[in-house]
JSON list of N, CA and C in Angstrom, two decimals:
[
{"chain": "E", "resi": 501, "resn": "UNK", "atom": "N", "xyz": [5.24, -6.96, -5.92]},
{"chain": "E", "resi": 501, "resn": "UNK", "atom": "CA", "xyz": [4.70, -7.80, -6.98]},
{"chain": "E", "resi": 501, "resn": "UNK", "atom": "C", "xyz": [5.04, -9.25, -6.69]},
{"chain": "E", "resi": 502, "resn": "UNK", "atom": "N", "xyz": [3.98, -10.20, -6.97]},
{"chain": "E", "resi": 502, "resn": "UNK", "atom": "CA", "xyz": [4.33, -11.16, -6.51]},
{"chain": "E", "resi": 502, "resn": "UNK", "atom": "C", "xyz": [4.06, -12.17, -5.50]},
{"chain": "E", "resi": 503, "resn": "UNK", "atom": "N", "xyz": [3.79, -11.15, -4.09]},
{"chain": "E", "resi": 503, "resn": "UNK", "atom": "CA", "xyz": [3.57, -11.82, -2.99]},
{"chain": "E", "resi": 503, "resn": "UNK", "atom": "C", "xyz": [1.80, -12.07, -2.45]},
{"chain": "E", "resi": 504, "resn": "UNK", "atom": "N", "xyz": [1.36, -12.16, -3.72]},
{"chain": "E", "resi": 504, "resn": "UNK", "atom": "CA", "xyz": [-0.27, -12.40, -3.59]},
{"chain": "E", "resi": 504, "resn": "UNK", "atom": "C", "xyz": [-0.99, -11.34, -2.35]},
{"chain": "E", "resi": 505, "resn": "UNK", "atom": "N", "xyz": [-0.69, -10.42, -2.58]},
{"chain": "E", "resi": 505, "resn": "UNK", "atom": "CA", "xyz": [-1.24, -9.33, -1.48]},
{"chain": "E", "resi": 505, "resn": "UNK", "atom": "C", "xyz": [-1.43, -7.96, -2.36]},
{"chain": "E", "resi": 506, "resn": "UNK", "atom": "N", "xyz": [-2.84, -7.49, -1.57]},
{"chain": "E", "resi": 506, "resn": "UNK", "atom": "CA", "xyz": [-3.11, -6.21, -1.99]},
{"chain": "E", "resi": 506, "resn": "UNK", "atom": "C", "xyz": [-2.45, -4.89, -1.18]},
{"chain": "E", "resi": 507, "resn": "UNK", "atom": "N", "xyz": [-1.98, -4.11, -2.34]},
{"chain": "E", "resi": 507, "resn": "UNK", "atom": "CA", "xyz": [-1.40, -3.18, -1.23]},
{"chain": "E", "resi": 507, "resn": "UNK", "atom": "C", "xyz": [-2.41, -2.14, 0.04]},
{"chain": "E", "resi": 508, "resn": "UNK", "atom": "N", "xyz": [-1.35, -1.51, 0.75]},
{"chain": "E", "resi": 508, "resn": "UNK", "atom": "CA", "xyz": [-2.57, -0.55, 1.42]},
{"chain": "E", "resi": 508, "resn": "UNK", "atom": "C", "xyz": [-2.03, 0.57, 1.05]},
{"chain": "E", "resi": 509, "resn": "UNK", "atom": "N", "xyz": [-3.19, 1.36, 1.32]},
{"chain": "E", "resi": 509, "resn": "UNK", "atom": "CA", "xyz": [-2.99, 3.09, 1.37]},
{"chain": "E", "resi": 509, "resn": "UNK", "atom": "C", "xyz": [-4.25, 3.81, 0.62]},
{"chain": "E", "resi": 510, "resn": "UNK", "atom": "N", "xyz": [-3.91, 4.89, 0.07]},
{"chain": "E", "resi": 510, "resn": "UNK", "atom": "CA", "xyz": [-5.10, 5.43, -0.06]},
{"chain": "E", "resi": 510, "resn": "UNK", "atom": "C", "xyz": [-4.75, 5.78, -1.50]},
{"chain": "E", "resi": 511, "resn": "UNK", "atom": "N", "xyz": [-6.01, 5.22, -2.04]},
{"chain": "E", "resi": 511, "resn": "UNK", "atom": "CA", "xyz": [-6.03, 4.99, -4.05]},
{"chain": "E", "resi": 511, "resn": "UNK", "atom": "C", "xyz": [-7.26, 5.45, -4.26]},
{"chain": "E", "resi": 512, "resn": "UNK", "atom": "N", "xyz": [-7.40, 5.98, -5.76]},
{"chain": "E", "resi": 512, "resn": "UNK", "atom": "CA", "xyz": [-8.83, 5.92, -6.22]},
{"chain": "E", "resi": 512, "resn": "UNK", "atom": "C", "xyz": [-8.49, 5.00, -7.54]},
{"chain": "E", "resi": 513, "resn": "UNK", "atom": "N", "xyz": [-9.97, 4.87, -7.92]},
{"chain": "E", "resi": 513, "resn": "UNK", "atom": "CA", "xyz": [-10.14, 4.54, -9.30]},
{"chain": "E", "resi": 513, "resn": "UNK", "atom": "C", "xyz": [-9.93, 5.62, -10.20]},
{"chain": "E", "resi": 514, "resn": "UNK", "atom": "N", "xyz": [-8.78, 4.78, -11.31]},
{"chain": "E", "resi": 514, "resn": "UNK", "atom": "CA", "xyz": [-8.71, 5.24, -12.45]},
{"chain": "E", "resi": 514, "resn": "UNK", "atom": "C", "xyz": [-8.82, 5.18, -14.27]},
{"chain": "E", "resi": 515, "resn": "UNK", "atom": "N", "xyz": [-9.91, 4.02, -14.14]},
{"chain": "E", "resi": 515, "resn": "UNK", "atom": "CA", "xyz": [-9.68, 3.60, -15.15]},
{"chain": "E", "resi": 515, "resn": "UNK", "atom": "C", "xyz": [-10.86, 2.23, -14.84]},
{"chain": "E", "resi": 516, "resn": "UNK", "atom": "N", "xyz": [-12.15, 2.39, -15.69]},
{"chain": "E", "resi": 516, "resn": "UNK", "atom": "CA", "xyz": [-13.11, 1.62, -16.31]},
{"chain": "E", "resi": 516, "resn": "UNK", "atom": "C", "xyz": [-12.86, 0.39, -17.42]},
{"chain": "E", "resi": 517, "resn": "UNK", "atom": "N", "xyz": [-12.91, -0.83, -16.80]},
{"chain": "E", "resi": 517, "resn": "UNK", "atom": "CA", "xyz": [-13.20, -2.07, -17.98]},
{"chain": "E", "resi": 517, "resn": "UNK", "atom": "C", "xyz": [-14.63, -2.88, -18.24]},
{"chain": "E", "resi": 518, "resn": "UNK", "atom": "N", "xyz": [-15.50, -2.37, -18.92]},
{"chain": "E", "resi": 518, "resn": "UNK", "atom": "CA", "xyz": [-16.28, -2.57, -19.31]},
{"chain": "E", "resi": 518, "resn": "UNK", "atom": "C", "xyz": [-16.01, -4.24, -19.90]},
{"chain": "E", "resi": 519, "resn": "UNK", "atom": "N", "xyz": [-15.17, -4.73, -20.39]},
{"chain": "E", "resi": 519, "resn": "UNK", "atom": "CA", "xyz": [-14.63, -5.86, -21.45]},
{"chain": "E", "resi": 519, "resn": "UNK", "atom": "C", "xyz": [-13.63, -6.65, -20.48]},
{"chain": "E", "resi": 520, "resn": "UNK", "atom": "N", "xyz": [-13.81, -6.47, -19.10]},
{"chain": "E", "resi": 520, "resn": "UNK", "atom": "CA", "xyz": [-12.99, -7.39, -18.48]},
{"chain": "E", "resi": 520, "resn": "UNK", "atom": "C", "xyz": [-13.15, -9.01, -18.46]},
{"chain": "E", "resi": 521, "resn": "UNK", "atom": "N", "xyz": [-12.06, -9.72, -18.33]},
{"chain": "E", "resi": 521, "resn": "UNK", "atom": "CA", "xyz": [-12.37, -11.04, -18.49]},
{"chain": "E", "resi": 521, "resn": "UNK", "atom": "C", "xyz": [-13.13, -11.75, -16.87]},
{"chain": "E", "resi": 522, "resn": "UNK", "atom": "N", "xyz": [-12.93, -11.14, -16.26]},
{"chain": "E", "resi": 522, "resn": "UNK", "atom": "CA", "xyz": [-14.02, -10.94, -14.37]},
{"chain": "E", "resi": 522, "resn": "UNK", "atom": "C", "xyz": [-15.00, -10.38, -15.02]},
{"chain": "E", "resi": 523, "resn": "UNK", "atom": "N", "xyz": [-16.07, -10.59, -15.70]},
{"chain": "E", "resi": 523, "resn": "UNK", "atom": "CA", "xyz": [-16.83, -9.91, -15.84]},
{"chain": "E", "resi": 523, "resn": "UNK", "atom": "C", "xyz": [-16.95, -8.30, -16.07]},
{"chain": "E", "resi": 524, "resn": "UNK", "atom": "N", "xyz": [-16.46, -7.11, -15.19]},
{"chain": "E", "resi": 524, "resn": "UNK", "atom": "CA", "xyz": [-16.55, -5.78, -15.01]},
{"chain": "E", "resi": 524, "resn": "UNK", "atom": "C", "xyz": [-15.07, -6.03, -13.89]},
{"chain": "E", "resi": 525, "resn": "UNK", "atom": "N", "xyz": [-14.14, -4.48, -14.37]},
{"chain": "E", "resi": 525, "resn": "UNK", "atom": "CA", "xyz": [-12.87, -4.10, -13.75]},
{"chain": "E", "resi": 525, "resn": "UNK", "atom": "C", "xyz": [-13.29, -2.88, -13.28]},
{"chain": "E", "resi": 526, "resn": "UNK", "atom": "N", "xyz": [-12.45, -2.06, -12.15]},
{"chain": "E", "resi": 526, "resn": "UNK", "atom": "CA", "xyz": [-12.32, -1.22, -11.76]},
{"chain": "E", "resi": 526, "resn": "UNK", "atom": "C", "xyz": [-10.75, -0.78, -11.73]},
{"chain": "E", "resi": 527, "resn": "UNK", "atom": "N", "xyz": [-9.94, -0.34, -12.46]},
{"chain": "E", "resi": 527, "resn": "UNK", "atom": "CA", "xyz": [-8.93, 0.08, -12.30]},
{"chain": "E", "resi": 527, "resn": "UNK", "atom": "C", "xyz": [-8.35, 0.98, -10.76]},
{"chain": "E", "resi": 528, "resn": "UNK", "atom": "N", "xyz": [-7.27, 0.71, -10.14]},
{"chain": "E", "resi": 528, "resn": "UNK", "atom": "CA", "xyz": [-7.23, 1.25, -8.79]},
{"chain": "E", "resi": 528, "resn": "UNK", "atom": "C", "xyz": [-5.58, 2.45, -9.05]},
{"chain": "E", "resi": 529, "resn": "UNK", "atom": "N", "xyz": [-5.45, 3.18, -8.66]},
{"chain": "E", "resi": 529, "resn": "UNK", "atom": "CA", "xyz": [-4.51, 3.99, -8.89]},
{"chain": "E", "resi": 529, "resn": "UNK", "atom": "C", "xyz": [-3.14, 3.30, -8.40]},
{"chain": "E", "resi": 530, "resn": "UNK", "atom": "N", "xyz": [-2.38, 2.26, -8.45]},
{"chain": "E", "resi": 530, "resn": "UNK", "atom": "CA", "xyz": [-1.44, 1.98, -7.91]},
{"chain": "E", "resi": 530, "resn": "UNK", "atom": "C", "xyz": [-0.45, 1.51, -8.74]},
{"chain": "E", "resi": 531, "resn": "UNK", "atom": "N", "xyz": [0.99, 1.60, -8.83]},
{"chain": "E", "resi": 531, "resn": "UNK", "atom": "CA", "xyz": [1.79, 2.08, -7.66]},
{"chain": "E", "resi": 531, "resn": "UNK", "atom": "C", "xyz": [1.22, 3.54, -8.02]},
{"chain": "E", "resi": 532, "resn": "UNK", "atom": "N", "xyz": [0.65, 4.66, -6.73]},
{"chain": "E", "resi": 532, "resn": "UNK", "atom": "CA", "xyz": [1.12, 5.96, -6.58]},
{"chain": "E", "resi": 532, "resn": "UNK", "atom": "C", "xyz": [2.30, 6.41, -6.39]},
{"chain": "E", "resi": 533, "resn": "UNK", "atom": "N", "xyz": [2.56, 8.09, -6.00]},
{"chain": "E", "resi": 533, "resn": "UNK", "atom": "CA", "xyz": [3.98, 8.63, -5.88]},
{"chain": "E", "resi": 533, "resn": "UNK", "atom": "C", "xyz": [4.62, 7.80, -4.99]},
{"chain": "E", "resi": 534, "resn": "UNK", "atom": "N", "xyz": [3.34, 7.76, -3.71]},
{"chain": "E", "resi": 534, "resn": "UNK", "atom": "CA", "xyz": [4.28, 7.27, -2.51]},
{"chain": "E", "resi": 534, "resn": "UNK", "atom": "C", "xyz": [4.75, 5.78, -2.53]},
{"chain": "E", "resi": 535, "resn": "UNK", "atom": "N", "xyz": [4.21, 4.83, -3.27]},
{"chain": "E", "resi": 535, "resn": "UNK", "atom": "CA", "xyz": [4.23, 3.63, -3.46]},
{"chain": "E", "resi": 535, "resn": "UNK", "atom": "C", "xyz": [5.77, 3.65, -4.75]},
{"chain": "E", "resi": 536, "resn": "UNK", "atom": "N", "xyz": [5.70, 4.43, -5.05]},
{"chain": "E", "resi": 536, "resn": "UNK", "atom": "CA", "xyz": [6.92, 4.41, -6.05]},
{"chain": "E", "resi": 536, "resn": "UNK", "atom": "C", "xyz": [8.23, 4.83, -5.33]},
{"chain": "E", "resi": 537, "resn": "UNK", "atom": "N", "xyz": [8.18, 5.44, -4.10]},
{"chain": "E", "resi": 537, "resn": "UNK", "atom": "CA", "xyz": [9.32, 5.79, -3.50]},
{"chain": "E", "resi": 537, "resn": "UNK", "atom": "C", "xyz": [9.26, 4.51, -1.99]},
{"chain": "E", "resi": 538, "resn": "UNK", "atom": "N", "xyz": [8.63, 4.35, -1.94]},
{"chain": "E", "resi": 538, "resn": "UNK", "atom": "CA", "xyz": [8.25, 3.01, -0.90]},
{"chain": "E", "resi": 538, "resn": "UNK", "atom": "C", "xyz": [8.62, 2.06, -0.86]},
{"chain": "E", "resi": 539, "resn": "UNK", "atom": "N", "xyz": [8.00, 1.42, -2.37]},
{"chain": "E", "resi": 539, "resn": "UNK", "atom": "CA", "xyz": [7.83, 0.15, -2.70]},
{"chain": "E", "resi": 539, "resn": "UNK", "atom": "C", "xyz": [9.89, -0.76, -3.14]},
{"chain": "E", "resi": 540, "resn": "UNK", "atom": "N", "xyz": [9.42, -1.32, -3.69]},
{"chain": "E", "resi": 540, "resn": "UNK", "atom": "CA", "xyz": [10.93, -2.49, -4.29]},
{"chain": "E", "resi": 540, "resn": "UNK", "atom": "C", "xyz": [10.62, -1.44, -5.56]},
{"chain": "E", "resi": 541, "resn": "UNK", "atom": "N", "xyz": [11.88, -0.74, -5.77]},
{"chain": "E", "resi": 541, "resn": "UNK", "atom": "CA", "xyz": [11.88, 0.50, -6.84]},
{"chain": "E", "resi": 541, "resn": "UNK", "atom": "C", "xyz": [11.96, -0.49, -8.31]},
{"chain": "E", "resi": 542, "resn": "UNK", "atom": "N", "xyz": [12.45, -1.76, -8.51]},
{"chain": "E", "resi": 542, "resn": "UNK", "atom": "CA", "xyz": [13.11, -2.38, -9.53]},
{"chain": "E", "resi": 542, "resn": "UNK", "atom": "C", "xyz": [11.23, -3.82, -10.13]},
{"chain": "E", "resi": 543, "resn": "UNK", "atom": "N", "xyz": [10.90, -4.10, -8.99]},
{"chain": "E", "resi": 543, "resn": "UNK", "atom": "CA", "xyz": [9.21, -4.31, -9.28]},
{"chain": "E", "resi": 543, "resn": "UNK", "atom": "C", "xyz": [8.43, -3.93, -8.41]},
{"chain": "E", "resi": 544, "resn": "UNK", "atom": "N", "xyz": [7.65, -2.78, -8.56]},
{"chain": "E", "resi": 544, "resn": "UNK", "atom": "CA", "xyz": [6.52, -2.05, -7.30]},
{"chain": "E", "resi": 544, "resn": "UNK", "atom": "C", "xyz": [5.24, -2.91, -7.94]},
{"chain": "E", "resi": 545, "resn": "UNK", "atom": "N", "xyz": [4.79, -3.21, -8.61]},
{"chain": "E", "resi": 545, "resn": "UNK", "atom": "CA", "xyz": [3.83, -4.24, -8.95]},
{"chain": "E", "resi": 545, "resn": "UNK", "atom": "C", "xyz": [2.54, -3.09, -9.87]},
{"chain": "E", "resi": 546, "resn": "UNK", "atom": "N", "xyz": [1.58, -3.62, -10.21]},
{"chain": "E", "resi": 546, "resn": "UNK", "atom": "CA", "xyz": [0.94, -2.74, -10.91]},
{"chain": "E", "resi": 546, "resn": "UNK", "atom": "C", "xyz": [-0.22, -3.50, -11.13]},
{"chain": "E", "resi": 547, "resn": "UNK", "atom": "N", "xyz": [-1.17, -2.88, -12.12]},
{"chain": "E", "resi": 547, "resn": "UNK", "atom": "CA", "xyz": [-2.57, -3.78, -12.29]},
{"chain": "E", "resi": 547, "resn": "UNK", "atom": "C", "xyz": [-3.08, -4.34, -11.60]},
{"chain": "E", "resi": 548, "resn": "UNK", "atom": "N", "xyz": [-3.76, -3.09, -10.42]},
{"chain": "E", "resi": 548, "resn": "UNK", "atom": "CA", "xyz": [-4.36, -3.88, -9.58]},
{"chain": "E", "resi": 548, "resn": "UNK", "atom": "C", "xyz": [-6.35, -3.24, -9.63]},
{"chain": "E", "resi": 549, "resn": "UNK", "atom": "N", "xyz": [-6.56, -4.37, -10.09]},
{"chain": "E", "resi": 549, "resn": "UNK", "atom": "CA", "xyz": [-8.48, -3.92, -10.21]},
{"chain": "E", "resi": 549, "resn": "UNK", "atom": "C", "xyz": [-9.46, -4.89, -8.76]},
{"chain": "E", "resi": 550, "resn": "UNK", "atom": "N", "xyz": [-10.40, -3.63, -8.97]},
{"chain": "E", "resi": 550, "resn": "UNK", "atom": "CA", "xyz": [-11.71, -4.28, -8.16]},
{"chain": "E", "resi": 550, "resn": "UNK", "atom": "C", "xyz": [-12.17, -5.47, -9.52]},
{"chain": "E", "resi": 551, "resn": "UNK", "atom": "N", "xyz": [-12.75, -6.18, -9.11]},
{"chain": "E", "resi": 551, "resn": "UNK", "atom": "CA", "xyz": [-13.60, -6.97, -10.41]},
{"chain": "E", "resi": 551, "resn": "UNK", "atom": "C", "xyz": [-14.67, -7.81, -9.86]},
{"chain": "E", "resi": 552, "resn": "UNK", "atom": "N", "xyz": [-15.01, -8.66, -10.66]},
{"chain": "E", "resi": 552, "resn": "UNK", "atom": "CA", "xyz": [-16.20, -9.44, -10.66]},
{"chain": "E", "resi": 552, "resn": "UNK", "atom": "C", "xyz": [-15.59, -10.81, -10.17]},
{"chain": "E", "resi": 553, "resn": "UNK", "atom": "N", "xyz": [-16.43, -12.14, -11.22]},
{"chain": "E", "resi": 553, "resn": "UNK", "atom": "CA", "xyz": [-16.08, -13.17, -11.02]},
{"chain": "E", "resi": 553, "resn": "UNK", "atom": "C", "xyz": [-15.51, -13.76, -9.75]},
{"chain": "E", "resi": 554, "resn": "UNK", "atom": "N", "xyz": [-15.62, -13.40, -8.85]},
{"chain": "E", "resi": 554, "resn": "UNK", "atom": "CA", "xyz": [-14.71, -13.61, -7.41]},
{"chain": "E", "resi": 554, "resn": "UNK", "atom": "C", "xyz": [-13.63, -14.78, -7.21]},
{"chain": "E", "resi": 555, "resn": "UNK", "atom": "N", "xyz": [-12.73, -14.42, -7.81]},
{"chain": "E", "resi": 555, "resn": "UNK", "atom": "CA", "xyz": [-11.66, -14.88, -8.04]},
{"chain": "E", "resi": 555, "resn": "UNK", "atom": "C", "xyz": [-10.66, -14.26, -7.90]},
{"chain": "E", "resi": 556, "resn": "UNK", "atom": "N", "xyz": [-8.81, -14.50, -7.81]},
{"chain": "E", "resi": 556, "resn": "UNK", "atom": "CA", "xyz": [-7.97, -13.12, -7.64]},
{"chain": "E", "resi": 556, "resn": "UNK", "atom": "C", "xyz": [-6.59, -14.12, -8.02]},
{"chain": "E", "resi": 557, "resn": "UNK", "atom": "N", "xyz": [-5.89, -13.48, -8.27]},
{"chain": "E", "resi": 557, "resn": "UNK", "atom": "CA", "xyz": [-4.46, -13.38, -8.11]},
{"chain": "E", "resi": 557, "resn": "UNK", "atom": "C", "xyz": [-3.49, -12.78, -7.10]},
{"chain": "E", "resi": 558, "resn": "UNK", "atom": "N", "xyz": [-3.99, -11.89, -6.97]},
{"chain": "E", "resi": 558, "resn": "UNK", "atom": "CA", "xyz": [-3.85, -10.40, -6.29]},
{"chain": "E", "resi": 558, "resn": "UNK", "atom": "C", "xyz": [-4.70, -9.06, -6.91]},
{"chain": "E", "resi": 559, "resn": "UNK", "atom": "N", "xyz": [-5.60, -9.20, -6.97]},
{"chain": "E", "resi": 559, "resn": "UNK", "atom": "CA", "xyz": [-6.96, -8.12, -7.23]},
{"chain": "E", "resi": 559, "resn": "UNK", "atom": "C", "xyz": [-7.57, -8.34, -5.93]},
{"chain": "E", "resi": 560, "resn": "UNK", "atom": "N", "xyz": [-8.86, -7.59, -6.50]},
{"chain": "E", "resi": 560, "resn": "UNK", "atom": "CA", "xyz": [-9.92, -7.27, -4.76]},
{"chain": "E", "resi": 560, "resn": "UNK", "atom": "C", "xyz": [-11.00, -8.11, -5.49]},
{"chain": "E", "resi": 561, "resn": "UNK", "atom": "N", "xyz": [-11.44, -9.18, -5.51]},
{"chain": "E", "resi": 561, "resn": "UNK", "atom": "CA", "xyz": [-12.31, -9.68, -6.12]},
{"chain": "E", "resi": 561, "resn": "UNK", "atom": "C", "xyz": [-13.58, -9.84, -5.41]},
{"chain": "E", "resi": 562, "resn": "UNK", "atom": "N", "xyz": [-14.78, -9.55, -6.13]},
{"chain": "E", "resi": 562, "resn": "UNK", "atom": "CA", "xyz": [-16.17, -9.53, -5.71]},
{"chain": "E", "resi": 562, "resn": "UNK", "atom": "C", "xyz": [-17.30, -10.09, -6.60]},
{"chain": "E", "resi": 563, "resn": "UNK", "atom": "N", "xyz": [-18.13, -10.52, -6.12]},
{"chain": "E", "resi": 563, "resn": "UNK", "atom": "CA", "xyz": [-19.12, -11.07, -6.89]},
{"chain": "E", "resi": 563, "resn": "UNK", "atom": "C", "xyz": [-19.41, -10.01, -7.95]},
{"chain": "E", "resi": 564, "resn": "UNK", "atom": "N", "xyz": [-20.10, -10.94, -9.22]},
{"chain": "E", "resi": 564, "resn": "UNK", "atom": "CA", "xyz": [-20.43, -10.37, -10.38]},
{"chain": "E", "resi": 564, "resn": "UNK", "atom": "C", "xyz": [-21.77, -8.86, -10.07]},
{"chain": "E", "resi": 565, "resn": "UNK", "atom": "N", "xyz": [-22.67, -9.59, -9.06]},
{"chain": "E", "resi": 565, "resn": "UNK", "atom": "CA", "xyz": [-23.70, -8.80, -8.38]},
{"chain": "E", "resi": 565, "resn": "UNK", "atom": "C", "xyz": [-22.84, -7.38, -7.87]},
{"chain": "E", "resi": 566, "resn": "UNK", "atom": "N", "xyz": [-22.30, -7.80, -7.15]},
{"chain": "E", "resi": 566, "resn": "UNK", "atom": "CA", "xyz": [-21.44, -6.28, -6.35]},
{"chain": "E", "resi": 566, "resn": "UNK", "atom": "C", "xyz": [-20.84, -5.53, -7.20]},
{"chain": "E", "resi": 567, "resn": "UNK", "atom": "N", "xyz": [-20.14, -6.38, -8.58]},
{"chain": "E", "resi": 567, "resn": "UNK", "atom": "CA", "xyz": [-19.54, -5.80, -9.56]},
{"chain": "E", "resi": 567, "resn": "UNK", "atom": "C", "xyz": [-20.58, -4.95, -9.76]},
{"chain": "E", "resi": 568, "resn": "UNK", "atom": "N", "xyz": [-21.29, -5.25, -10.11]},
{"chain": "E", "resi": 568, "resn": "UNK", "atom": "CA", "xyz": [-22.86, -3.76, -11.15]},
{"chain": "E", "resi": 568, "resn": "UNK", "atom": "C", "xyz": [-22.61, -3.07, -10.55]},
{"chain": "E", "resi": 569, "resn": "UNK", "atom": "N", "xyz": [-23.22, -3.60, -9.16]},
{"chain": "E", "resi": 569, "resn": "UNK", "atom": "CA", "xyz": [-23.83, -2.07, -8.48]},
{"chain": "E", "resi": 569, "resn": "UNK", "atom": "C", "xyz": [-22.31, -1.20, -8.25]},
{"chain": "E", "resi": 570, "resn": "UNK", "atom": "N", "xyz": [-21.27, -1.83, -7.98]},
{"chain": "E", "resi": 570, "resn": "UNK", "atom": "CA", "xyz": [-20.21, -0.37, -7.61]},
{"chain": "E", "resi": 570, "resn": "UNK", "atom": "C", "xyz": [-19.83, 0.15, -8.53]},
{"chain": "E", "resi": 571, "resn": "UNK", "atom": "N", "xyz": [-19.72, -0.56, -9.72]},
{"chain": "E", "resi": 571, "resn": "UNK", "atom": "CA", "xyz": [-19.22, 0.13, -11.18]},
{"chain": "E", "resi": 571, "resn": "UNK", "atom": "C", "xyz": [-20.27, 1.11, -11.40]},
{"chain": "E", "resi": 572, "resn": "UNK", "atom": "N", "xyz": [-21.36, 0.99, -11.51]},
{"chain": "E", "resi": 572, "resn": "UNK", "atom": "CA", "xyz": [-22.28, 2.28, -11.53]},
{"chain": "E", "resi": 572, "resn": "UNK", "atom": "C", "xyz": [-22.27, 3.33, -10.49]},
{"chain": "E", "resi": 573, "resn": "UNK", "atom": "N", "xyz": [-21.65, 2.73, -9.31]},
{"chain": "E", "resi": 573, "resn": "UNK", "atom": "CA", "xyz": [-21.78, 4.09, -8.06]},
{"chain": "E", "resi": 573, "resn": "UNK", "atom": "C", "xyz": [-20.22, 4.98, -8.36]}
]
């Protein structure tokens, strides 16, 4: 958490924001198990979405356009 980077490994989506302030969220499964035994146990970081608005903090940010179409796929 923190270091403006997305983690790696292998996540799905879990969780739909219709009402995101990016336009459209994609919730991503992270920290997982393995990321919880991995990671800095005291902050493993969290809230990490696909979204719109192409902008980031540390999200995966994508145009509002790309937003539609993957939120529907």
């Amino acid at each position: 958490q923190g270091d403006f980077q997305v983690p790696e490994g292998f996540y799905h989506i879990d969780r739909f924001n219709p009402k995101s302030k990016f336009h459209l969220s994609l919730g991503v499964n992270y920290p997982n198990t393995s990321d919880k035994i991995l990671s800095n146990q005291e902050k493993p970081g969290g809230d990490i979405f696909i979204h719109g608005d192409c902008q980031t903090i540390g999200c995966i940010p994508i145009t509002d356009n790309e937003i539609k179409s993957f939120y529907v796929y």
